[in-house]
Amino acid sequence: MMSQSFMKGNAVKNASDAKKMPVRPPTLEDVARAAGLSPITVSRALNTPGIVRPKTVAKVKEAVQLTGYIPNMLAGGLASRRSRLIAVVVPQINNSMFIDTIQAITDELALRGYHMLLCVSGYSAETEADIVATLLSRRPDGIVLTGIHHSNELKKCILNAAIPVVEIWDLTPTPLDMLIGFSHEKIGHAVAGYLLQKGHRRFGLMWTPDQRAGLRHKGMMEAFERQGSVTFQEVSIPLPATLRRGREGLAQLMDSGGAFDAIICSSDTLAHGAIIEAQDRGLSVPEDVAVVGFGDLDFAGCTAPSITTISIDRGRIGREAATLLADKIEGLPVVNNVVDIGFTLIERDSA
């Protein structure tokens, strides 16, 4: 049984605790002390669990989780050297939302002599934590994470690994280490303000349940509340967002009997589907109903009508993230560890 004092001394709940933590990653000896076992027994339980009693293996696993220990799968002689590997974790690559960022990271890292290892986590915090633990066991020189909302287990692994980390696609004054992003709440304010200024008051929302989209939703709701005399109805769209789901989402809104001036979508893909569905129902966009997306994906300016959306400099996110990581790995000064790249509302035909 782990002592309460040990648990309190090693628990890391947020990034601010990082300053209080030692930079030395947890060792096998730390795990042994936590488990009340010898280092040899711990090593056997981790490397050859089949020859160790199940109760002992369970005790070692509990100690590993408690301390945040990361087994080193590299040979001892290589463990102290740079791997020249940067791990990048993104939620999805089945649309072009993250592709430009990934490509920019790859290109910039190549110029500095590093290689990228890409992993896709979906939108599950548990999956992301499992992936990061596996990645860290290979001792990358740095890691890129998407967003700022992570499980406590992941934060513990990251902080104990003591390697440079860049979070992207979000904004906070207290990142785990470094951050390149923008404010999703401000985007929500901007979209709502733009449509309200045009006189729209009846809104349909088509939204996916990921955390960053949720922040944009929160920003819109705040703007609607300040305005008053606004009605809205929304449908939740399962991840990943697809054109088909965009059509189905608008059909659900229209079939509910609601009347809408504007449809706001959490991605350009959903907005494209909504436009097709509206036209198939004999509605004119934007004369009968306006449509707004997010992301300024490559097709957004080519649809008929073209899609009003929010543009993010996705390539810049990748270049800045790669540069910050390489600089910190190589001991160069990092002047700003938080970079807000902002966003641009692109007015097109759909709204």
XYZ file of C-alpha atoms in Angstrom:
351
model
C 0.000 0.000 0.000
C 1.445 3.426 -1.012
C 1.797 5.993 1.798
C -0.301 9.128 1.585
C 2.811 11.295 2.015
C 4.462 9.716 -1.037
C 1.339 10.191 -3.121
C 1.071 13.865 -2.143
C 4.747 14.438 -2.837
C 4.619 13.013 -6.353
C 1.194 13.937 -7.679
C 1.308 16.481 -10.517
C -2.069 17.965 -11.295
C -1.263 20.836 -13.602
C 1.498 22.657 -15.400
C 2.185 25.058 -12.536
C 3.387 22.145 -10.417
C 6.176 21.549 -12.926
C 8.293 24.295 -11.360
C 8.262 22.407 -8.058
C 9.201 19.050 -9.581
C 12.798 17.846 -9.920
C 14.058 17.782 -13.483
C 15.389 14.219 -12.989
C 12.972 11.685 -14.448
C 11.807 8.943 -12.043
C 14.144 5.941 -11.938
C 13.745 2.229 -11.384
C 14.961 2.804 -7.832
C 12.113 5.285 -7.261
C 9.631 2.634 -8.357
C 11.285 0.079 -6.075
C 11.022 2.390 -3.072
C 7.377 3.168 -3.852
C 6.537 -0.513 -4.181
C 8.610 -1.611 -1.172
C 10.553 -4.047 -3.368
C 14.112 -4.473 -4.567
C 15.176 -2.917 -7.895
C 15.932 -6.411 -9.228
C 12.378 -7.562 -8.479
C 10.937 -4.462 -10.122
C 13.102 -5.010 -13.197
C 11.938 -8.612 -13.486
C 8.290 -7.594 -13.062
C 8.619 -5.066 -15.891
C 10.748 -7.123 -18.289
C 9.692 -10.718 -17.565
C 6.354 -10.547 -15.717
C 5.636 -14.206 -16.475
C 8.180 -15.354 -13.894
C 6.993 -12.975 -11.161
C 3.988 -13.468 -8.884
C 0.867 -11.641 -10.162
C 0.482 -9.743 -6.880
C 4.043 -8.453 -7.192
C 3.502 -7.430 -10.813
C 0.337 -5.549 -9.811
C 2.235 -3.760 -7.017
C 4.973 -2.727 -9.457
C 2.430 -1.459 -12.003
C 0.789 0.635 -9.291
C 4.157 2.124 -8.361
C 4.960 2.856 -12.016
C 1.675 4.722 -12.402
C 2.187 6.582 -9.148
C 5.734 7.747 -9.907
C 5.266 8.350 -13.640
C 8.274 6.133 -14.378
C 8.903 5.577 -18.093
C 10.776 2.356 -18.983
C 13.695 3.031 -21.332
C 13.441 0.731 -24.330
C 16.699 2.005 -25.842
C 20.022 0.328 -25.134
C 21.790 1.792 -22.124
C 24.638 3.121 -24.261
C 22.199 5.033 -26.462
C 19.887 6.407 -23.814
C 21.921 9.527 -23.174
C 22.232 10.481 -26.856
C 19.802 12.519 -28.907
C 17.397 10.426 -30.912
C 16.842 13.222 -33.492
C 13.189 12.195 -33.248
C 10.243 14.512 -32.559
C 6.903 12.891 -31.693
C 3.748 14.635 -32.924
C 0.275 13.677 -31.672
C -2.818 14.914 -33.545
C -6.472 13.897 -33.143
C -7.134 13.061 -36.803
C -5.746 13.241 -40.333
C -8.822 12.214 -42.320
C -9.424 15.813 -43.392
C -7.011 18.612 -44.194
C -7.458 20.510 -40.917
C -4.119 19.305 -39.509
C -2.302 18.303 -42.711
C -0.698 21.703 -43.374
C 0.560 21.881 -39.784
C 1.995 18.359 -39.964
C 3.740 19.078 -43.262
C 5.208 22.329 -41.947
C 6.537 20.549 -38.851
C 8.109 17.868 -41.041
C 9.752 20.372 -43.378
C 11.079 22.624 -40.628
C 12.423 19.725 -38.569
C 14.216 18.316 -41.612
C 16.098 21.595 -41.988
C 17.327 21.200 -38.399
C 18.266 17.519 -38.795
C 15.288 15.985 -36.982
C 12.637 13.476 -38.037
C 8.956 13.353 -37.090
C 7.030 10.399 -35.689
C 3.292 10.974 -36.220
C 0.579 9.427 -34.044
C -3.206 9.842 -34.269
C -5.051 9.857 -30.949
C -8.645 10.457 -32.011
C -10.363 12.722 -29.509
C -9.817 10.470 -26.483
C -7.718 11.755 -23.569
C -7.097 8.159 -22.480
C -5.822 7.149 -25.924
C -3.620 10.237 -26.061
C -2.109 9.343 -22.674
C -1.396 5.761 -23.774
C 0.242 6.968 -26.987
C 2.418 9.502 -25.192
C 3.588 6.938 -22.627
C 4.607 4.623 -25.467
C 6.334 7.436 -27.345
C 8.275 8.573 -24.300
C 9.614 5.067 -23.734
C 11.473 5.567 -27.039
C 13.024 8.765 -25.650
C 12.202 11.331 -28.350
C 14.032 14.642 -28.143
C 10.732 16.552 -28.019
C 6.994 16.161 -28.421
C 4.127 18.131 -29.977
C 0.633 17.767 -28.482
C -2.626 19.054 -29.941
C -4.627 21.195 -27.538
C -4.156 22.009 -23.869
C -6.627 19.611 -22.244
C -4.844 16.440 -21.208
C -5.323 13.750 -18.588
C -3.408 13.951 -15.294
C -1.608 10.735 -16.271
C -0.311 12.341 -19.455
C 0.795 15.495 -17.627
C 2.688 13.397 -15.109
C 4.485 11.482 -17.872
C 5.371 14.662 -19.738
C 6.657 16.519 -16.694
C 8.678 13.570 -15.419
C 10.194 12.949 -18.857
C 11.828 16.396 -18.654
C 11.873 16.956 -22.439
C 10.697 19.971 -24.457
C 6.970 20.009 -25.262
C 4.931 22.255 -27.553
C 1.130 22.342 -27.397
C -0.611 23.596 -30.531
C -4.069 24.698 -31.726
C -5.175 26.269 -28.453
C -4.234 29.069 -26.086
C -3.486 29.370 -22.377
C -1.065 31.499 -20.310
C 0.080 28.343 -18.463
C 1.129 25.678 -20.985
C 2.971 22.518 -19.988
C 6.070 24.035 -21.556
C 5.596 25.978 -24.831
C 2.525 26.770 -26.926
C 1.599 27.953 -30.439
C -2.105 28.640 -30.916
C -5.078 30.954 -30.905
C -8.218 31.674 -28.881
C -11.197 29.527 -29.819
C -13.446 31.617 -27.560
C -12.505 34.776 -29.442
C -13.380 32.997 -32.680
C -16.814 32.243 -31.267
C -17.238 35.907 -30.351
C -16.132 36.995 -33.842
C -18.478 34.656 -35.736
C -21.473 35.582 -33.586
C -20.705 39.293 -33.838
C -20.340 39.104 -37.620
C -23.716 37.402 -38.090
C -25.492 39.584 -35.536
C -24.195 42.683 -37.286
C -25.781 41.413 -40.498
C -29.142 41.218 -38.737
C -29.364 37.456 -38.186
C -31.204 36.434 -35.031
C -32.354 32.820 -35.606
C -29.435 30.409 -35.561
C -28.937 26.709 -36.201
C -25.732 25.211 -34.785
C -24.076 22.031 -36.090
C -21.344 21.119 -33.632
C -18.917 18.271 -32.959
C -18.207 17.349 -29.305
C -14.460 18.034 -29.205
C -13.097 20.435 -26.576
C -11.739 23.109 -28.914
C -15.035 23.313 -30.809
C -16.688 23.554 -27.409
C -14.703 26.686 -26.626
C -15.864 28.310 -29.865
C -19.422 27.341 -28.924
C -18.939 28.962 -25.514
C -17.732 32.179 -27.134
C -20.790 32.310 -29.389
C -23.177 31.715 -26.522
C -21.631 34.599 -24.584
C -22.130 36.898 -27.575
C -25.722 35.740 -28.041
C -26.512 36.349 -24.365
C -25.156 39.882 -24.534
C -27.275 40.601 -27.608
C -30.549 39.141 -26.336
C -33.572 38.472 -28.578
C -31.679 35.594 -30.182
C -33.020 32.084 -30.742
C -30.930 29.073 -31.558
C -31.251 25.337 -31.989
C -28.402 22.904 -32.294
C -27.542 19.343 -33.238
C -24.519 17.384 -32.069
C -22.516 15.853 -34.909
C -20.459 12.704 -34.178
C -16.725 12.804 -34.830
C -15.167 12.846 -37.308
C -16.973 15.625 -39.175
C -17.852 14.585 -42.742
C -19.779 16.092 -45.611
C -22.496 13.438 -45.209
C -22.877 14.308 -41.534
C -23.143 17.966 -42.511
C -26.077 17.129 -44.775
C -27.677 14.969 -42.110
C -27.219 17.683 -39.473
C -28.977 20.336 -41.530
C -31.734 17.885 -42.413
C -32.253 17.263 -38.696
C -32.484 20.996 -38.021
C -34.883 21.649 -40.893
C -37.082 18.656 -40.117
C -37.483 19.897 -36.539
C -39.671 22.691 -37.877
C -37.353 25.486 -36.828
C -36.779 28.597 -38.923
C -33.204 29.811 -39.315
C -31.454 32.900 -40.638
C -28.001 31.363 -40.363
C -26.341 27.994 -39.823
C -23.045 27.976 -37.907
C -20.862 24.880 -38.263
C -17.835 23.728 -36.269
C -15.931 22.937 -39.488
C -15.898 23.759 -43.192
C -16.658 20.123 -43.962
C -19.960 20.332 -42.106
C -20.685 23.706 -43.698
C -20.153 22.233 -47.166
C -22.602 19.433 -46.383
C -25.116 21.949 -45.013
C -24.937 24.029 -48.198
C -25.567 20.959 -50.380
C -28.518 19.895 -48.227
C -29.997 23.397 -48.246
C -29.762 23.593 -52.042
C -31.270 20.135 -52.404
C -34.243 21.395 -50.387
C -34.692 24.362 -52.733
C -33.131 26.926 -50.376
C -30.789 29.612 -51.618
C -27.556 30.296 -49.712
C -27.203 32.987 -48.375
C -30.534 34.565 -49.432
C -32.690 32.053 -47.521
C -30.127 30.943 -44.983
C -26.492 31.933 -44.395
C -23.827 29.304 -43.623
C -20.519 29.779 -41.781
C -17.753 27.204 -41.284
C -14.369 26.995 -39.586
C -10.866 26.222 -40.812
C -10.684 27.716 -44.326
C -9.946 24.286 -45.784
C -8.680 24.089 -49.349
C -12.162 23.660 -50.880
C -13.830 26.479 -48.894
C -13.138 29.121 -51.517
C -14.070 26.831 -54.408
C -17.581 25.688 -53.530
C -20.693 27.293 -54.978
C -21.351 29.406 -53.010
C -17.894 29.795 -51.473
C -17.840 29.343 -47.698
C -17.521 32.170 -45.173
C -15.153 30.813 -42.559
C -12.348 31.377 -40.060
C -8.837 31.108 -41.442
C -5.952 29.831 -39.302
C -2.352 29.965 -40.491
C -1.875 26.227 -40.082
C 1.559 26.235 -41.699
C 2.824 28.870 -39.311
C 1.717 26.769 -36.337
C 3.875 23.920 -37.613
C 6.903 26.059 -38.406
C 6.829 27.843 -35.056
C 6.321 24.594 -33.119
C 9.260 22.900 -34.849
C 11.499 25.929 -34.349
C 10.690 26.264 -30.644
C 11.379 22.581 -30.046
C 14.643 22.503 -31.985
C 15.855 25.696 -30.292
C 15.135 24.368 -26.809
C 16.649 20.949 -27.542
C 19.823 22.642 -28.767
C 20.029 24.991 -25.781
C 19.149 28.145 -27.696
C 17.152 30.878 -25.903
C 13.360 30.780 -26.215
C 12.139 34.354 -25.866
C 8.376 33.685 -25.987
C 7.088 30.320 -24.840
C 3.466 31.274 -25.729
C 2.714 32.537 -29.243
C -0.796 33.664 -30.223
C -0.994 33.557 -34.041
C -4.554 34.921 -34.120
C -7.151 34.222 -36.820
C -8.947 35.896 -39.726
C -12.644 35.869 -40.553
C -12.937 35.316 -44.320
C -16.156 36.731 -45.751
C -17.357 34.806 -48.791
C -20.621 34.133 -50.625
C -22.266 31.754 -48.116
C -22.762 34.506 -45.507
